Structure formats: structure tokens, C-alpha cells
């Protein structure tokens, strides 16, 4: 609401197929561009967790809450990176610490694994 007036009619609606297409494209982008080595690399994992949570449970989460959700509900190994993702999101200055910069430089395999999990979640819905 803005100024007491509903603006729901201004929000576009999307079909299930359009969401599936968007998430599939996102997973492809993760594999192509998710190389690690940057503070921004944590977003690949946080968004993957956020999208999986939304798709499976219909909940809309912040990136920080998506990290918490993923730690509780995901089973793949990449989920263990979500704790550090959340820490860096809360305090980006920690990227200068050696432990975090080394971790970021090795994040690509986790990003790829998360992209495959997103694909699997979508495949179970399609079939």
C-alpha cells in the first residue's frame, strides 16, 4: 500500500511455467558465471537457497533467512557454506580476513552443486 491505496493490480502475475523458466535460467547462469573469488559470490548460494525455499514451501525469505532455512532443510554439501555466506552478508569487512578470502576463492564447486540442486527441485515439479 502506498498512501492507503492498494496497488496490487500493479504487480504482474506470472505462471508456474514462467517461474520454472526463470529458475532454470538462473541455474544456468550460476554454472556459467558463479566463479567465486568475490564477495558477491555468496549471493549465488543465498539466492539458490531462497528460490528452493520459495518453490518447495511457498515462503518468501530474506537472503539471511534463506541461509538459516538452507542449513535446516537442504541435504547437499553446499549448504555448509551458507553459514559463512550469512556472516559475510552481515559483515562484509570480514572478506579481508585470510580464512574468508581463501574460502571465497574455492566457492565455485559449491555454486555449481547448488545450481544442480535447483535444477533437481524444478525437475521433480515438472515430471
mmCIF file of C-alpha atoms in Angstrom:
data_model
loop_
_atom_site.group_PDB
_atom_site.id
_atom_site.type_symbol
_atom_site.label_atom_id
_atom_site.label_comp_id
_atom_site.label_asym_id
_atom_site.label_seq_id
_atom_site.Cartn_x
_atom_site.Cartn_y
_atom_site.Cartn_z
ATOM 1 C CA UNK A 1 0.000 0.000 0.000
ATOM 2 C CA UNK A 2 1.122 3.472 -0.772
ATOM 3 C CA UNK A 3 -0.709 6.300 0.915
ATOM 4 C CA UNK A 4 -3.518 3.963 1.993
ATOM 5 C CA UNK A 5 -4.322 2.756 -1.523
ATOM 6 C CA UNK A 6 -3.903 -0.816 -2.682
ATOM 7 C CA UNK A 7 -1.551 -1.236 -5.620
ATOM 8 C CA UNK A 8 -1.860 -4.998 -6.004
ATOM 9 C CA UNK A 9 -3.194 -4.508 -9.515
ATOM 10 C CA UNK A 10 0.210 -3.032 -10.472
ATOM 11 C CA UNK A 11 2.050 -6.224 -9.553
ATOM 12 C CA UNK A 12 2.267 -8.554 -12.535
ATOM 13 C CA UNK A 13 1.289 -12.187 -12.143
ATOM 14 C CA UNK A 14 3.384 -15.000 -13.529
ATOM 15 C CA UNK A 15 2.528 -18.539 -14.480
ATOM 16 C CA UNK A 16 4.173 -21.601 -12.980
ATOM 17 C CA UNK A 17 5.899 -22.171 -16.333
ATOM 18 C CA UNK A 18 7.359 -18.655 -16.277
ATOM 19 C CA UNK A 19 8.780 -19.231 -12.800
ATOM 20 C CA UNK A 20 10.256 -22.565 -13.861
ATOM 21 C CA UNK A 21 11.841 -20.901 -16.888
ATOM 22 C CA UNK A 22 13.313 -18.116 -14.732
ATOM 23 C CA UNK A 23 14.751 -20.555 -12.180
ATOM 24 C CA UNK A 24 16.195 -22.771 -14.931
ATOM 25 C CA UNK A 25 17.895 -19.731 -16.479
ATOM 26 C CA UNK A 26 19.194 -18.706 -13.078
ATOM 27 C CA UNK A 27 20.709 -22.175 -12.558
ATOM 28 C CA UNK A 28 22.410 -21.927 -15.973
ATOM 29 C CA UNK A 29 23.809 -18.505 -15.045
ATOM 30 C CA UNK A 30 25.126 -19.968 -11.790
ATOM 31 C CA UNK A 31 27.108 -22.545 -13.739
ATOM 32 C CA UNK A 32 28.374 -20.014 -16.265
ATOM 33 C CA UNK A 33 29.176 -17.018 -14.052
ATOM 34 C CA UNK A 34 29.390 -18.334 -10.474
ATOM 35 C CA UNK A 35 33.133 -18.458 -10.211
ATOM 36 C CA UNK A 36 33.757 -17.450 -6.606
ATOM 37 C CA UNK A 37 36.596 -15.079 -5.692
ATOM 38 C CA UNK A 38 34.254 -12.194 -4.916
ATOM 39 C CA UNK A 39 32.173 -11.015 -2.013
ATOM 40 C CA UNK A 40 29.249 -11.037 -4.438
ATOM 41 C CA UNK A 41 29.721 -14.778 -4.992
ATOM 42 C CA UNK A 42 27.817 -15.509 -1.787
ATOM 43 C CA UNK A 43 24.623 -14.272 -3.471
ATOM 44 C CA UNK A 44 24.610 -17.275 -5.814
ATOM 45 C CA UNK A 45 24.211 -19.604 -2.839
ATOM 46 C CA UNK A 46 21.884 -17.383 -0.834
ATOM 47 C CA UNK A 47 19.560 -16.909 -3.792
ATOM 48 C CA UNK A 48 19.609 -20.619 -4.635
ATOM 49 C CA UNK A 49 18.516 -21.396 -1.083
ATOM 50 C CA UNK A 50 15.910 -18.624 -1.227
ATOM 51 C CA UNK A 51 14.480 -19.890 -4.519
ATOM 52 C CA UNK A 52 14.389 -23.518 -3.349
ATOM 53 C CA UNK A 53 12.625 -22.486 -0.129
ATOM 54 C CA UNK A 54 10.079 -20.480 -2.056
ATOM 55 C CA UNK A 55 9.495 -23.233 -4.591
ATOM 56 C CA UNK A 56 9.179 -26.026 -2.031
ATOM 57 C CA UNK A 57 7.377 -24.247 0.788
ATOM 58 C CA UNK A 58 5.954 -21.070 -0.702
ATOM 59 C CA UNK A 59 7.779 -18.876 1.806
ATOM 60 C CA UNK A 60 9.434 -15.597 0.865
ATOM 61 C CA UNK A 61 12.678 -15.214 2.787
ATOM 62 C CA UNK A 62 15.389 -12.610 3.058
ATOM 63 C CA UNK A 63 18.818 -13.825 1.995
ATOM 64 C CA UNK A 64 19.883 -14.148 5.632
ATOM 65 C CA UNK A 65 16.790 -16.172 6.494
ATOM 66 C CA UNK A 66 17.348 -18.256 3.352
ATOM 67 C CA UNK A 67 20.766 -19.192 4.759
ATOM 68 C CA UNK A 68 19.139 -20.347 8.000
ATOM 69 C CA UNK A 69 16.427 -22.232 6.098
ATOM 70 C CA UNK A 70 19.001 -23.933 3.877
ATOM 71 C CA UNK A 71 21.083 -25.078 6.832
ATOM 72 C CA UNK A 72 17.993 -26.739 8.293
ATOM 73 C CA UNK A 73 16.335 -28.142 5.168
ATOM 74 C CA UNK A 74 18.903 -28.790 2.445
ATOM 75 C CA UNK A 75 20.862 -32.023 2.329
ATOM 76 C CA UNK A 76 23.656 -31.345 -0.181
ATOM 77 C CA UNK A 77 27.157 -30.416 0.888
ATOM 78 C CA UNK A 78 26.969 -26.854 -0.442
ATOM 79 C CA UNK A 79 24.598 -25.932 2.372
ATOM 80 C CA UNK A 80 27.533 -25.845 4.800
ATOM 81 C CA UNK A 81 28.724 -22.695 3.001
ATOM 82 C CA UNK A 82 25.530 -20.840 3.897
ATOM 83 C CA UNK A 83 26.769 -20.036 7.414
ATOM 84 C CA UNK A 84 29.755 -18.121 6.064
ATOM 85 C CA UNK A 85 27.614 -16.551 3.355
ATOM 86 C CA UNK A 86 25.374 -15.139 6.051
ATOM 87 C CA UNK A 87 28.348 -13.968 8.113
ATOM 88 C CA UNK A 88 29.778 -12.070 5.145
ATOM 89 C CA UNK A 89 26.387 -10.633 4.323
ATOM 90 C CA UNK A 90 26.122 -9.290 7.875
ATOM 91 C CA UNK A 91 29.724 -8.019 7.979
ATOM 92 C CA UNK A 92 31.276 -7.606 4.502
ATOM 93 C CA UNK A 93 34.520 -6.269 6.002
ATOM 94 C CA UNK A 94 35.377 -9.852 7.020
ATOM 95 C CA UNK A 95 36.206 -10.520 3.358
ATOM 96 C CA UNK A 96 39.681 -9.136 4.108
ATOM 97 C CA UNK A 97 40.380 -11.975 6.534
ATOM 98 C CA UNK A 98 42.517 -14.705 5.023
ATOM 99 C CA UNK A 99 40.112 -17.505 6.014
ATOM 100 C CA UNK A 100 37.257 -15.818 4.165
ATOM 101 C CA UNK A 101 39.227 -14.808 1.084
ATOM 102 C CA UNK A 102 40.568 -18.364 0.715
ATOM 103 C CA UNK A 103 37.080 -19.766 1.208
ATOM 104 C CA UNK A 104 35.678 -17.420 -1.460
ATOM 105 C CA UNK A 105 38.381 -18.459 -3.914
ATOM 106 C CA UNK A 106 37.184 -22.079 -3.604
ATOM 107 C CA UNK A 107 33.440 -21.417 -3.778
ATOM 108 C CA UNK A 108 32.829 -22.366 -7.417
ATOM 109 C CA UNK A 109 32.171 -26.098 -6.779
ATOM 110 C CA UNK A 110 29.536 -25.222 -4.153
ATOM 111 C CA UNK A 111 27.864 -22.800 -6.572
ATOM 112 C CA UNK A 112 27.757 -25.485 -9.262
ATOM 113 C CA UNK A 113 26.364 -28.035 -6.800
ATOM 114 C CA UNK A 114 23.671 -25.556 -5.699
ATOM 115 C CA UNK A 115 22.702 -24.958 -9.335
ATOM 116 C CA UNK A 116 22.180 -28.696 -9.801
ATOM 117 C CA UNK A 117 20.022 -28.823 -6.658
ATOM 118 C CA UNK A 118 17.870 -26.033 -8.058
ATOM 119 C CA UNK A 119 17.546 -27.998 -11.300
ATOM 120 C CA UNK A 120 16.520 -31.137 -9.364
ATOM 121 C CA UNK A 121 13.859 -29.262 -7.405
ATOM 122 C CA UNK A 122 12.394 -27.983 -10.663
ATOM 123 C CA UNK A 123 12.589 -31.390 -12.361
ATOM 124 C CA UNK A 124 10.570 -33.028 -9.615
ATOM 125 C CA UNK A 125 7.893 -30.406 -10.179
ATOM 126 C CA UNK A 126 7.860 -30.729 -13.972
ATOM 127 C CA UNK A 127 7.613 -34.541 -14.050
#
